[in-house]
Coordinates of C-alpha atoms in Angstrom, one line a residue:
Chain A
X21 CA 44.0 -21.4 -34.1
X22 CA 41.8 -19.3 -31.9
X23 CA 39.3 -19.4 -29.6
X24 CA 36.6 -17.2 -30.6
X25 CA 34.7 -15.7 -27.1
X26 CA 30.6 -15.3 -27.9
X27 CA 29.9 -11.7 -26.6
X28 CA 26.1 -11.2 -25.9
X29 CA 25.4 -8.1 -26.2
X30 CA 21.9 -6.3 -25.2
X31 CA 20.5 -3.7 -27.4
X32 CA 20.6 -0.3 -25.6
X33 CA 19.5 3.1 -27.1
X34 CA 22.4 5.6 -27.6
X35 CA 22.4 8.7 -25.5
X36 CA 21.1 10.8 -28.4
X37 CA 18.1 8.3 -28.5
X38 CA 17.1 8.3 -25.4
X39 CA 13.5 9.8 -25.0
X40 CA 11.4 11.3 -22.4
X41 CA 8.6 9.8 -22.9
X42 CA 9.9 6.3 -22.4
X43 CA 12.0 7.4 -19.6
X44 CA 8.9 8.6 -17.8
X45 CA 6.8 5.6 -18.7
X46 CA 9.7 3.4 -17.8
X47 CA 10.1 5.1 -14.3
X48 CA 5.9 5.2 -13.4
X49 CA 5.7 2.0 -11.8
X50 CA 6.4 1.3 -8.3
X51 CA 8.2 -2.3 -9.3
X52 CA 10.6 -0.2 -11.4
X53 CA 11.1 2.7 -9.1
X54 CA 12.4 0.0 -6.3
X55 CA 14.9 -1.1 -8.7
X56 CA 16.0 2.8 -9.7
X57 CA 16.3 3.1 -5.7
X58 CA 18.6 -0.4 -5.3
X59 CA 20.3 0.4 -7.9
X60 CA 21.2 4.1 -6.9
X61 CA 23.3 3.0 -4.3
X62 CA 25.3 0.7 -6.7
X63 CA 28.2 2.3 -8.6
X64 CA 28.6 2.6 -11.8
X65 CA 31.1 1.3 -14.6
X66 CA 33.9 -1.6 -14.5
X67 CA 33.4 -4.0 -11.0
X68 CA 30.4 -2.4 -9.8
X69 CA 26.6 -2.6 -10.7
X70 CA 24.2 -5.3 -9.0
X71 CA 22.9 -8.3 -10.8
X72 CA 19.1 -8.7 -10.8
X73 CA 18.8 -10.9 -7.9
X74 CA 21.1 -8.6 -5.8
X75 CA 17.8 -6.4 -6.4
X76 CA 14.9 -7.8 -4.1
X77 CA 11.8 -7.7 -5.5
X78 CA 8.4 -8.8 -4.2
X79 CA 7.5 -10.2 -8.0
X80 CA 8.6 -13.5 -9.8
X81 CA 12.3 -14.1 -11.9
X82 CA 10.5 -13.2 -15.2
X83 CA 8.5 -10.4 -14.1
X84 CA 11.7 -9.0 -12.9
X85 CA 12.9 -9.9 -16.1
X86 CA 10.4 -8.0 -17.8
X87 CA 10.7 -4.8 -15.4
X88 CA 14.7 -4.5 -16.2
X89 CA 14.3 -5.0 -19.7
X90 CA 11.5 -1.9 -19.9
X91 CA 14.4 -0.3 -18.2
X92 CA 17.5 -0.9 -20.3
X93 CA 15.2 -0.1 -23.9
X94 CA 14.2 2.9 -22.2
X95 CA 17.7 4.0 -21.6
X96 CA 17.6 4.0 -17.9
X97 CA 19.6 1.3 -17.0
X98 CA 22.3 -0.8 -19.0
X99 CA 22.7 -4.2 -18.3
X100 CA 25.7 -6.6 -19.9
X101 CA 26.6 -10.0 -18.6
X102 CA 30.0 -10.2 -16.5
X103 CA 30.4 -14.1 -16.7
X104 CA 27.1 -15.2 -16.6
X105 CA 26.0 -12.9 -14.5
X106 CA 23.4 -9.6 -15.8
X107 CA 24.9 -6.6 -14.2
X108 CA 22.5 -3.7 -13.9
X109 CA 23.9 0.0 -13.5
X110 CA 21.6 3.3 -13.9
X111 CA 22.8 5.0 -16.6
X112 CA 23.1 8.5 -14.6
X113 CA 26.0 10.5 -16.6
X114 CA 23.4 9.6 -19.9
X115 CA 20.2 10.8 -17.9
X116 CA 21.8 13.8 -16.6
X117 CA 23.2 15.1 -19.9
X118 CA 19.6 14.9 -21.7
X119 CA 17.0 15.3 -18.6
X120 CA 19.1 17.2 -16.2
X121 CA 17.4 17.1 -12.6
X122 CA 15.5 14.1 -13.7
X123 CA 17.0 11.1 -12.0
X124 CA 17.4 12.6 -9.2
X125 CA 13.9 14.4 -8.7
X126 CA 12.3 10.9 -9.3
X127 CA 14.4 9.5 -6.9
X128 CA 13.9 11.7 -4.0
X129 CA 10.6 11.2 -4.9
X130 CA 10.6 7.9 -4.6
X131 CA 12.3 7.2 -1.0
X132 CA 9.4 9.5 0.4
Chain B
X21 CA -37.5 31.1 -2.5
X22 CA -33.5 31.2 -3.2
X23 CA -32.4 29.6 -6.6
X24 CA -29.7 26.7 -6.3
X25 CA -26.7 27.1 -8.8
X26 CA -25.5 23.9 -9.6
X27 CA -21.6 23.8 -9.5
X28 CA -20.3 21.2 -11.5
X29 CA -17.1 20.3 -9.5
X30 CA -14.4 17.9 -11.3
X31 CA -12.9 15.0 -8.5
X32 CA -9.1 15.7 -7.7
X33 CA -6.8 13.8 -5.8
X34 CA -5.8 15.8 -2.4
X35 CA -2.2 17.3 -2.2
X36 CA -1.4 14.0 0.1
X37 CA -2.9 11.6 -2.2
X38 CA -1.0 12.3 -5.6
X39 CA 1.1 8.9 -6.2
X40 CA 4.3 9.4 -8.5
X41 CA 3.7 6.6 -10.3
X42 CA 0.3 8.1 -11.2
X43 CA 2.0 11.9 -12.3
X44 CA 4.5 9.9 -14.2
X45 CA 2.5 7.6 -16.2
X46 CA 0.5 10.9 -17.2
X47 CA 3.3 13.3 -18.2
X48 CA 4.9 10.0 -20.2
X49 CA 3.1 11.1 -23.3
X50 CA 4.0 13.8 -25.7
X51 CA 0.5 15.1 -25.9
X52 CA 0.2 14.9 -22.3
X53 CA 3.7 17.2 -21.8
X54 CA 2.5 19.5 -24.3
X55 CA -0.3 20.7 -22.4
X56 CA 1.9 21.2 -19.1
X57 CA 4.3 22.6 -21.4
X58 CA 1.4 25.2 -22.3
X59 CA 0.1 26.0 -18.8
X60 CA 3.5 26.9 -17.2
X61 CA 2.8 29.5 -19.4
X62 CA -0.5 30.4 -17.6
X63 CA -0.6 31.5 -13.9
X64 CA -2.9 29.3 -11.7
X65 CA -5.4 30.5 -9.5
X66 CA -8.2 33.1 -9.7
X67 CA -8.2 34.5 -13.2
X68 CA -5.8 32.6 -14.5
X69 CA -5.1 28.9 -16.2
X70 CA -6.5 27.6 -19.8
X71 CA -9.2 26.5 -21.3
X72 CA -8.7 23.7 -23.4
X73 CA -9.0 25.6 -26.5
X74 CA -6.1 27.7 -25.6
X75 CA -3.8 24.6 -25.5
X76 CA -2.8 23.8 -29.8
X77 CA -3.0 19.7 -29.8
X78 CA -2.4 17.4 -32.8
X79 CA -5.5 15.2 -31.5
X80 CA -9.3 15.8 -31.8
X81 CA -11.4 17.5 -29.1
X82 CA -12.7 14.1 -27.6
X83 CA -8.7 12.9 -27.1
X84 CA -7.8 16.1 -25.7
X85 CA -10.3 15.7 -23.2
X86 CA -9.3 12.5 -22.4
X87 CA -5.7 13.5 -21.4
X88 CA -6.5 16.8 -19.9
X89 CA -8.7 14.2 -17.4
X90 CA -5.4 12.2 -17.1
X91 CA -3.6 14.7 -16.1
X92 CA -6.2 16.0 -13.6
X93 CA -7.0 12.2 -12.2
X94 CA -3.2 12.0 -11.6
X95 CA -3.2 15.0 -9.5
X96 CA -1.1 17.5 -12.5
X97 CA -3.5 20.2 -13.7
X98 CA -6.8 21.6 -12.0
X99 CA -9.3 22.0 -13.7
X100 CA -12.2 23.5 -13.0
X101 CA -15.3 25.5 -14.1
X102 CA -15.3 29.3 -15.3
X103 CA -18.8 30.4 -16.3
X104 CA -19.1 27.2 -19.0
X105 CA -15.3 27.5 -19.8
X106 CA -13.3 24.9 -18.3
X107 CA -10.1 26.0 -17.1
X108 CA -7.2 24.4 -16.8
X109 CA -4.1 25.3 -14.7
X110 CA -1.2 23.6 -12.8
X111 CA -0.9 22.2 -9.6
X112 CA 2.7 23.8 -9.3
X113 CA 2.4 24.1 -5.5
X114 CA 0.9 20.9 -4.7
X115 CA 3.5 19.0 -7.0
X116 CA 6.8 20.8 -5.8
X117 CA 5.5 20.3 -2.0
X118 CA 5.0 16.4 -3.1
X119 CA 7.7 16.0 -5.6
X120 CA 10.5 18.9 -5.2
X121 CA 12.2 20.0 -8.2
X122 CA 9.5 17.0 -10.5
X123 CA 8.1 19.1 -12.4
X124 CA 10.7 21.6 -13.2
X125 CA 13.0 18.7 -14.5
X126 CA 10.0 17.3 -16.3
X127 CA 9.7 20.8 -18.0
X128 CA 13.5 21.6 -18.8
X129 CA 13.6 18.0 -20.1
X130 CA 10.3 18.2 -22.5
X131 CA 11.5 21.9 -23.9
X132 CA 14.7 20.4 -25.7

């Protein structure tokens, strides 16, 4: 009898569903700017990304979880489970396709 | 006896006081994106800019006034009186100096 592996998938907007206002709102927060700045130093795709605890933030775990969720729901980051860890990646290709130059302009601005 | 002309000046952040989070928050709204899109078609400086009523918006006058104020307080637009009219201009040079490429990336994204 085959075993069933429960795959926990979190909801993400498709590339076409990503809205500019939602992305700008998601980025309009110092903690969330910090998150995307750190994720920008990690790669995307299989084997890359960062766990939530790899992103050092000056807030509680539950507050951090909220901020990651806002970014995911806006389409800024992808969150997926790898084993029991939640891995976070920037959705660079999707954002660049929808809003060329925006993510890099925000990352540059946040770095100053 | 000299007459005194009352000059009504509205508060604006200086270039150095403009904060990324405040700018992103100000832009994270469809009405405010519409405002900056229209202002982008008007020039800046003496004799340019647009009155609030020149920017057609699907909201009441008082709501529109609120949206212009959010943009001004964030440092996205300049509002000054010319006679009895309030004239609005994008603070393109200030935004470009602080956050290179950001305004244009948002304007391009809002145009799609």
